[in-house]
Amino acid sequence: MFAAGRLWVPWQRALLWCVMVAAWEAVWGLLRYSVPEEMPKGSFVGDVAKDLALDLPTLQDRGVRVVSEGRTQYFALHGKTGHLVTAERIDREQLCESVQQCVLRCEVIVEGEMRVYGIEVEIRDINDNAPSFREKQTELRMSEMTAPGSQIPLAKAHDPDVGRNSLQRYELSGDEHFSLSVQAGPGGDQRPELVLAKALDREEAAFHELVLRASDGGEPSRTGTARIRVAVLDANDNAPAFSQAEYTVRVAEDVPVGSALLTVTATDADEGMNGDVKYSFQTVSVKASKIFHLDPKTGEITLLRSLDFEEGDSYEMEVQARDGGELFDTSKVTITVTDVNDNAPKISVRSALSEISEDAPPGTVVALLHVQDRDSGPNGQVRCSIAESLPFRLEKTFEDYYRVVTARELDREAVSEYNVTVRASDGGSPPLWSSAMLSLRVLDVNDNAPVFAEARYSARVAENNAAGALVLTVRAADADWGQNARVRYRLWEGRVRGAPLSSYVSVHAETGALYALRSFDYEEVREVGLWVRAEDGGAPSLSSNVSVRLVIVDENDNAPQVLYPPPASGAGWAGVELAPRSAEPGALVAKVVAVDADAGQNAWLSYELAKATEPALFRVGLHSGEVRTARVPLSRDAARQSLVVVVKDHGRPALSATATLTVVLAESVGELLSELGSAAAAAAAAGEPSVSLTRWLVLAVAAVSCLFLAFLLLLLALRLRRWRRSQLLAAGSGALRGVPASHFVGIDGVRAFLHSYSHEVSLTADSRKSQLRFSGGSCCDTLPARPPPDEPAPLLAEDADGARRADPDAPPVSSSHHACSATPPSPASLLFPTRALCPVCTMRFSYKEGKASLISSLCGGASFSGEVNVVSLFSVRVVV
């Protein structure tokens, strides 16, 4: 059981790892495709639109594009089909030299959604390269004393293909003295060696021609050949020998060009020409041959150009030492390049917004960045950051991709534009860093209502202003921008003295200038209160209101008006006052009364005596207008004194009015009349016209005539109403003939029928305004249709003449009442009966010495009598 558990755990871990990898690729949208190399441009790679569920019609609208590292873009996205196609012919051996699996990476950027999807395309190898030797023909020299079985390393063939398409086998042909041995190198590569099968004899053959063939495993197979010529030399005892079978050195990638990396050493025990050793590269790649140089005499390996860890971290080569006798030895050299923090992080902006709305919610993607550091280890670990004061943050998405998103809400009115600097630094010592700047403009949203410069406005407007005059200007500012900040003004409609407010003032929609449309009159309007509304141009618009108070300032445009004395008539008798000759100084004679329609200082009045028959006899109160005696009247003073009083206000300029008083110095009214009569006679003797008096006499006669004519018409109307009333009563009496007696009741029955019916008749001078109040319901509602059979129903009927004979001295008064009407009858209907839609009640009263008596009453054919008491001067209570 324990063993089974131990076997189960690794399987579970493998399954869990596969599930996690699949989930990671699903979340981040990692797509994998495979395509052979050397495909023509435009070849199909994969259906990206289908695999990423992208809508084909919106590919261009959403800004879908493919990006990859490097200057050459090997893939493109077909806009109509959504297919990933090749943009260039791809040579696997050029892109991925000495790499077993060649994978190109690119990303699909959806700018509309600010999303990135990774794509890995494996470039499959095809057998497009045959194995090749660096030297097509090689000459080897061997001593005839070389023992059979000796192995001589041969130059390897190179096939840039991989897998089965790479070099698979070597074949040797041409001579039975030699055979081929293939050894496996440390990296699994094949190393051909020439093996001496038979002893050499220079006298037998001085040269041996061989052909070395290298073949790959492709279909069809490709081959490469090299010719080898072996020259047999005379005996030479010693061959060169390296001090080490393998040389290894580690150098930093930033080592200067020309630096010596290492020195290989081989020694030869021979002397002279046979002991002279020359060094050369036997096996070296094309790339390594451009970087390293081997000194043939010293064996020193120097640097031809700069190393780059990111291009190659290890180089292997074989060095051969050959003496003058053509004997040689080989050794392996391995140069390992160590990484140096010589690459700063590179920030590439894959997609970025240039504008963002200020109401964008937190988490809105602003930019998509790709950050890469070509170094490895800590030198390639990158940390990205944004200043904390900015309302943005970084989020890592897919591999080396970062998103710049909003961290909080933006406010254009506070900051209208941001320059976001993204800083990337690696973990090297010292660290290297780089930065990228994003410029972002915040678009305005109508989130601010207009604000007036003042909480309330007020202005003073002088009355009598010109129509169209500027009163004041209201100003409102909107913190928004563009159309959202365009403010327009308008008035809230109201009324001033019953007229629309818009007929008094108007406001300019653009400037907020308030104009008076009419001339104000302080005596009519003293203050105008209104509201001005400011609206912006947003959708929907925002608005605010402000109150405006216009105070009308009074101007001295009204002269004082004299109420007393009244203006003098044509005969000059208006304003006549009596002053006893025995009056003491300061005695009140008269008082001039004047008013001014203006207000304030413009309405302050002062009185001055402008002209007088005797200026020293009278004085006028400056502020009261009282005319008093200044001294005791003398006998020499004229009996009739004429005074002219000037009334002035305190306006600028001052306005004035005059009042004329006639003061007669007399002890009694008789003397006053005598004086006035003599004055009138004097005026007549002087030929003064009396047109005014004649006019008043004519008007008086006309008024009396009109009154007499109206009286005659009223009397005639009363006579006509009496005659019509008698006709109605006669018609009503005729209608009762033939009616059964059971339908009528006596006076007691009437009282029961009326339920002690009480009428209050309010009489005024105008009978049309009199009121009649009833304390009970309608009589027609309580009159029985048929009296009980056991009760007699005598008819108590009296005609109008019998009622009159009961009291001949009392003047008759008639009252008619519509019993079936819901509205109580007016006193006019009581005095002058009319025909109704239901039975009519007619009552006759006699009034004498403050007491009225009911002479007779007829209601639907039933007569009754009662008593009427005078309740008040214009109220009569009728009790039945």
CSV table of N, CA and C in Angstrom, one decimal, residues 189-289:
chain,number,residue,atom,x,y,z
A,189,ASP,N,27.2,14.7,-30.6
A,189,ASP,CA,27.5,14.9,-32.0
A,189,ASP,C,28.5,13.8,-32.4
A,190,GLN,N,28.5,13.6,-33.7
A,190,GLN,CA,29.4,12.5,-34.3
A,190,GLN,C,30.7,13.1,-34.7
A,191,ARG,N,31.8,12.4,-34.3
A,191,ARG,CA,33.1,12.9,-34.7
A,191,ARG,C,33.9,11.8,-35.5
A,192,PRO,N,34.1,12.1,-36.8
A,192,PRO,CA,34.7,11.0,-37.6
A,192,PRO,C,36.2,11.0,-37.3
A,193,GLU,N,36.8,9.8,-37.4
A,193,GLU,CA,38.2,9.6,-37.2
A,193,GLU,C,38.7,8.6,-38.2
A,194,LEU,N,39.9,8.9,-38.8
A,194,LEU,CA,40.5,8.1,-39.8
A,194,LEU,C,41.4,7.1,-39.1
A,195,VAL,N,41.1,5.8,-39.3
A,195,VAL,CA,41.9,4.7,-38.6
A,195,VAL,C,42.8,4.0,-39.6
A,196,LEU,N,44.1,3.9,-39.2
A,196,LEU,CA,45.0,3.2,-40.1
A,196,LEU,C,44.8,1.7,-40.0
A,197,ALA,N,44.4,1.1,-41.0
A,197,ALA,CA,44.1,-0.4,-41.0
A,197,ALA,C,45.4,-1.2,-41.3
A,198,LYS,N,46.2,-0.8,-42.2
A,198,LYS,CA,47.4,-1.5,-42.7
A,198,LYS,C,48.6,-0.5,-42.6
A,199,ALA,N,49.7,-1.1,-42.4
A,199,ALA,CA,50.9,-0.3,-42.3
A,199,ALA,C,51.2,0.3,-43.6
A,200,LEU,N,51.8,1.5,-43.5
A,200,LEU,CA,52.1,2.3,-44.8
A,200,LEU,C,53.5,2.0,-45.2
A,201,ASP,N,53.7,2.1,-46.5
A,201,ASP,CA,55.0,1.9,-47.1
A,201,ASP,C,55.1,2.9,-48.2
A,202,ARG,N,56.0,3.9,-48.0
A,202,ARG,CA,56.1,5.0,-48.9
A,202,ARG,C,56.6,4.5,-50.3
A,203,GLU,N,57.5,3.4,-50.3
A,203,GLU,CA,58.0,2.9,-51.5
A,203,GLU,C,56.9,2.3,-52.3
A,204,GLU,N,55.9,1.8,-51.6
A,204,GLU,CA,54.7,1.1,-52.3
A,204,GLU,C,53.8,2.2,-52.8
A,205,ALA,N,53.4,3.1,-52.0
A,205,ALA,CA,52.5,4.2,-52.4
A,205,ALA,C,52.8,5.4,-51.6
A,206,ALA,N,53.1,6.5,-52.3
A,206,ALA,CA,53.4,7.7,-51.6
A,206,ALA,C,52.2,8.5,-51.2
A,207,PHE,N,51.0,8.3,-51.9
A,207,PHE,CA,49.8,9.0,-51.7
A,207,PHE,C,48.6,8.1,-51.6
A,208,HIS,N,47.6,8.4,-50.8
A,208,HIS,CA,46.4,7.6,-50.8
A,208,HIS,C,45.2,8.6,-50.9
A,209,GLU,N,44.3,8.3,-51.9
A,209,GLU,CA,43.1,9.2,-52.1
A,209,GLU,C,41.9,8.6,-51.4
A,210,LEU,N,41.2,9.4,-50.6
A,210,LEU,CA,40.1,8.9,-49.9
A,210,LEU,C,38.9,9.9,-50.1
A,211,VAL,N,37.7,9.4,-50.0
A,211,VAL,CA,36.5,10.2,-50.1
A,211,VAL,C,35.6,10.0,-48.8
A,212,LEU,N,35.4,11.1,-48.1
A,212,LEU,CA,34.5,11.1,-46.9
A,212,LEU,C,33.2,11.7,-47.2
A,213,ARG,N,32.1,10.8,-47.0
A,213,ARG,CA,30.8,11.2,-47.4
A,213,ARG,C,29.9,11.3,-46.1
A,214,ALA,N,29.2,12.5,-46.0
A,214,ALA,CA,28.3,12.7,-44.8
A,214,ALA,C,26.9,12.8,-45.3
A,215,SER,N,26.0,12.1,-44.7
A,215,SER,CA,24.6,12.0,-45.1
A,215,SER,C,23.6,12.3,-44.0
A,216,ASP,N,22.5,13.0,-44.3
A,216,ASP,CA,21.5,13.3,-43.3
A,216,ASP,C,20.4,12.2,-43.4
A,217,GLY,N,19.3,12.4,-42.6
A,217,GLY,CA,18.2,11.4,-42.6
A,217,GLY,C,17.0,11.8,-43.3
A,218,GLY,N,17.0,12.9,-44.0
A,218,GLY,CA,15.9,13.4,-44.7
A,218,GLY,C,15.4,12.5,-45.8
A,219,GLU,N,14.2,12.9,-46.3
A,219,GLU,CA,13.6,12.2,-47.4
A,219,GLU,C,13.3,13.1,-48.5
A,220,PRO,N,14.0,13.2,-49.6
A,220,PRO,CA,15.2,12.3,-49.9
A,220,PRO,C,16.4,12.8,-49.1
A,221,SER,N,17.3,11.8,-49.0
A,221,SER,CA,18.5,12.1,-48.2
A,221,SER,C,19.5,13.0,-49.0
A,222,ARG,N,20.2,13.9,-48.2
A,222,ARG,CA,21.2,14.8,-48.8
A,222,ARG,C,22.5,14.4,-48.3
A,223,THR,N,23.5,14.6,-49.2
A,223,THR,CA,24.9,14.2,-48.8
A,223,THR,C,25.9,15.3,-49.1
A,224,GLY,N,27.0,15.3,-48.4
A,224,GLY,CA,28.1,16.1,-48.7
A,224,GLY,C,29.4,15.4,-48.6
A,225,THR,N,30.4,15.7,-49.5
A,225,THR,CA,31.6,14.9,-49.5
A,225,THR,C,32.8,15.9,-49.4
A,226,ALA,N,33.9,15.2,-48.9
A,226,ALA,CA,35.2,15.9,-48.8
A,226,ALA,C,36.3,14.9,-49.2
A,227,ARG,N,37.2,15.4,-50.0
A,227,ARG,CA,38.3,14.5,-50.5
A,227,ARG,C,39.5,14.7,-49.5
A,228,ILE,N,40.1,13.5,-49.2
A,228,ILE,CA,41.2,13.5,-48.3
A,228,ILE,C,42.4,12.8,-49.0
A,229,ARG,N,43.4,13.6,-49.0
A,229,ARG,CA,44.7,13.0,-49.6
A,229,ARG,C,45.7,12.8,-48.5
A,230,VAL,N,46.1,11.5,-48.4
A,230,VAL,CA,47.1,11.2,-47.3
A,230,VAL,C,48.4,11.0,-48.0
A,231,ALA,N,49.4,11.8,-47.5
A,231,ALA,CA,50.8,11.7,-48.0
A,231,ALA,C,51.6,10.9,-47.0
A,232,VAL,N,52.4,9.9,-47.5
A,232,VAL,CA,53.2,9.0,-46.7
A,232,VAL,C,54.6,9.6,-46.6
A,233,LEU,N,55.1,9.9,-45.4
A,233,LEU,CA,56.4,10.5,-45.2
A,233,LEU,C,57.4,9.5,-44.6
A,234,ASP,N,58.6,10.0,-44.7
A,234,ASP,CA,59.6,9.1,-44.1
A,234,ASP,C,59.5,9.2,-42.6
A,235,ALA,N,60.2,8.4,-41.9
A,235,ALA,CA,60.0,8.2,-40.5
A,235,ALA,C,60.3,9.5,-39.7
A,236,ASN,N,59.4,9.7,-38.8
A,236,ASN,CA,59.5,10.9,-37.9
A,236,ASN,C,59.0,10.5,-36.5
A,237,ASP,N,60.0,10.6,-35.6
A,237,ASP,CA,59.7,9.9,-34.3
A,237,ASP,C,58.6,10.5,-33.5
A,238,ASN,N,58.5,11.8,-33.4
A,238,ASN,CA,57.6,12.4,-32.4
A,238,ASN,C,56.6,13.3,-33.1
A,239,ALA,N,55.3,13.3,-32.6
A,239,ALA,CA,54.2,14.2,-33.0
A,239,ALA,C,54.0,15.2,-31.9
A,240,PRO,N,53.4,16.4,-32.3
A,240,PRO,CA,53.1,17.4,-31.2
A,240,PRO,C,52.1,16.9,-30.2
A,241,ALA,N,52.1,17.4,-29.1
A,241,ALA,CA,51.2,16.9,-28.0
A,241,ALA,C,50.8,18.2,-27.2
A,242,PHE,N,49.4,18.4,-27.0
A,242,PHE,CA,48.8,19.5,-26.3
A,242,PHE,C,49.0,19.2,-24.8
A,243,SER,N,49.2,20.3,-24.1
A,243,SER,CA,49.3,20.1,-22.6
A,243,SER,C,48.0,19.7,-22.0
A,244,GLN,N,46.9,20.0,-22.6
A,244,GLN,CA,45.6,19.6,-22.0
A,244,GLN,C,44.7,19.0,-23.2
A,245,ALA,N,44.0,18.0,-22.8
A,245,ALA,CA,43.1,17.5,-23.8
A,245,ALA,C,41.9,18.4,-24.1
A,246,GLU,N,41.5,19.2,-23.1
A,246,GLU,CA,40.4,20.2,-23.3
A,246,GLU,C,40.7,21.4,-22.5
A,247,TYR,N,40.5,22.5,-23.2
A,247,TYR,CA,40.7,23.8,-22.5
A,247,TYR,C,39.3,24.5,-22.3
A,248,THR,N,39.2,25.0,-21.1
A,248,THR,CA,37.9,25.7,-20.7
A,248,THR,C,38.2,27.0,-20.1
A,249,VAL,N,37.4,28.0,-20.5
A,249,VAL,CA,37.6,29.4,-20.0
A,249,VAL,C,36.2,30.1,-19.9
A,250,ARG,N,36.1,30.9,-18.8
A,250,ARG,CA,34.8,31.7,-18.6
A,250,ARG,C,35.2,33.1,-18.8
A,251,VAL,N,34.5,33.8,-19.6
A,251,VAL,CA,34.8,35.2,-19.8
A,251,VAL,C,33.5,36.0,-19.7
A,252,ALA,N,33.6,37.2,-19.2
A,252,ALA,CA,32.5,38.1,-19.2
A,252,ALA,C,32.2,38.6,-20.6
A,253,GLU,N,30.9,38.9,-20.8
A,253,GLU,CA,30.5,39.4,-22.1
A,253,GLU,C,31.0,40.8,-22.4
A,254,ASP,N,31.4,41.5,-21.4
A,254,ASP,CA,31.8,42.9,-21.6
A,254,ASP,C,33.3,43.0,-21.7
A,255,VAL,N,34.0,41.8,-21.9
A,255,VAL,CA,35.5,41.9,-22.1
A,255,VAL,C,35.8,42.7,-23.3
A,256,PRO,N,36.8,43.5,-23.3
A,256,PRO,CA,37.2,44.4,-24.5
A,256,PRO,C,37.6,43.6,-25.7
A,257,VAL,N,37.4,44.2,-26.8
A,257,VAL,CA,37.8,43.5,-28.1
A,257,VAL,C,39.3,43.6,-28.1
A,258,GLY,N,39.9,42.5,-28.5
A,258,GLY,CA,41.4,42.3,-28.6
A,258,GLY,C,42.0,41.7,-27.4
A,259,SER,N,41.2,41.4,-26.4
A,259,SER,CA,41.7,40.8,-25.2
A,259,SER,C,42.0,39.3,-25.5
A,260,ALA,N,43.1,38.8,-24.8
A,260,ALA,CA,43.5,37.4,-24.9
A,260,ALA,C,42.7,36.6,-24.0
A,261,LEU,N,42.0,35.6,-24.5
A,261,LEU,CA,41.1,34.8,-23.7
A,261,LEU,C,41.9,33.6,-23.1
A,262,LEU,N,42.6,32.9,-23.9
A,262,LEU,CA,43.5,31.8,-23.4
A,262,LEU,C,44.5,31.5,-24.4
A,263,THR,N,45.5,30.6,-24.0
A,263,THR,CA,46.5,30.2,-24.9
A,263,THR,C,46.7,28.7,-24.8
A,264,VAL,N,46.6,28.0,-26.0
A,264,VAL,CA,46.8,26.6,-26.1
A,264,VAL,C,48.3,26.3,-26.4
A,265,THR,N,48.7,25.2,-25.8
A,265,THR,CA,50.2,24.9,-25.9
A,265,THR,C,50.4,23.5,-26.3
A,266,ALA,N,51.2,23.3,-27.3
A,266,ALA,CA,51.5,21.9,-27.7
A,266,ALA,C,53.1,21.8,-27.9
A,267,THR,N,53.6,20.8,-27.5
A,267,THR,CA,55.1,20.6,-27.6
A,267,THR,C,55.5,19.4,-28.5
A,268,ASP,N,56.6,19.6,-29.1
A,268,ASP,CA,57.1,18.5,-30.0
A,268,ASP,C,58.6,18.2,-29.6
A,269,ALA,N,58.9,17.0,-29.3
A,269,ALA,CA,60.2,16.6,-28.8
A,269,ALA,C,61.3,16.6,-29.9
A,270,ASP,N,60.8,16.7,-31.2
A,270,ASP,CA,61.8,16.8,-32.3
A,270,ASP,C,62.5,18.2,-32.3
A,271,GLU,N,63.5,18.2,-33.1
A,271,GLU,CA,64.3,19.4,-33.2
A,271,GLU,C,64.3,19.8,-34.7
A,272,GLY,N,64.5,21.1,-34.8
A,272,GLY,CA,64.6,21.6,-36.2
A,272,GLY,C,63.2,21.8,-36.7
A,273,MET,N,63.1,21.5,-38.0
A,273,MET,CA,61.8,21.7,-38.7
A,273,MET,C,60.7,20.8,-38.2
A,274,ASN,N,61.1,19.6,-37.8
A,274,ASN,CA,60.1,18.7,-37.2
A,274,ASN,C,59.5,19.1,-35.9
A,275,GLY,N,60.2,20.0,-35.2
A,275,GLY,CA,59.7,20.4,-33.9
A,275,GLY,C,59.0,21.8,-34.0
A,276,ASP,N,58.9,22.4,-35.2
A,276,ASP,CA,58.2,23.6,-35.3
A,276,ASP,C,56.7,23.4,-35.4
A,277,VAL,N,55.9,23.9,-34.4
A,277,VAL,CA,54.5,23.6,-34.3
A,277,VAL,C,53.7,24.8,-34.7
A,278,LYS,N,52.7,24.5,-35.5
A,278,LYS,CA,51.7,25.5,-36.0
A,278,LYS,C,50.3,25.2,-35.5
A,279,TYR,N,49.6,26.3,-35.1
A,279,TYR,CA,48.2,26.1,-34.5
A,279,TYR,C,47.2,26.5,-35.5
A,280,SER,N,46.0,25.8,-35.5
A,280,SER,CA,44.9,26.2,-36.4
A,280,SER,C,43.6,25.6,-35.8
A,281,PHE,N,42.5,26.2,-36.3
A,281,PHE,CA,41.2,25.7,-35.9
A,281,PHE,C,40.9,24.5,-36.9
A,282,GLN,N,40.7,23.4,-36.3
A,282,GLN,CA,40.3,22.2,-37.1
A,282,GLN,C,38.8,22.2,-37.2
A,283,THR,N,38.1,22.4,-36.2
A,283,THR,CA,36.6,22.4,-36.2
A,283,THR,C,36.1,23.7,-35.5
A,284,VAL,N,35.4,24.6,-36.2
A,284,VAL,CA,34.9,25.8,-35.6
A,284,VAL,C,33.7,26.2,-36.4
A,285,SER,N,32.7,26.8,-35.7
A,285,SER,CA,31.5,27.3,-36.4
A,285,SER,C,31.8,28.6,-37.1
A,286,VAL,N,30.9,28.9,-38.1
A,286,VAL,CA,31.1,30.2,-38.8
A,286,VAL,C,31.0,31.3,-37.9
A,287,LYS,N,30.1,31.3,-36.9
A,287,LYS,CA,29.9,32.4,-36.0
A,287,LYS,C,31.1,32.5,-35.1
A,288,ALA,N,31.7,31.4,-34.6
A,288,ALA,CA,32.8,31.5,-33.7
A,288,ALA,C,34.1,31.9,-34.5
A,289,SER,N,34.2,31.6,-35.8
A,289,SER,CA,35.3,32.0,-36.5
A,289,SER,C,35.4,33.5,-36.7
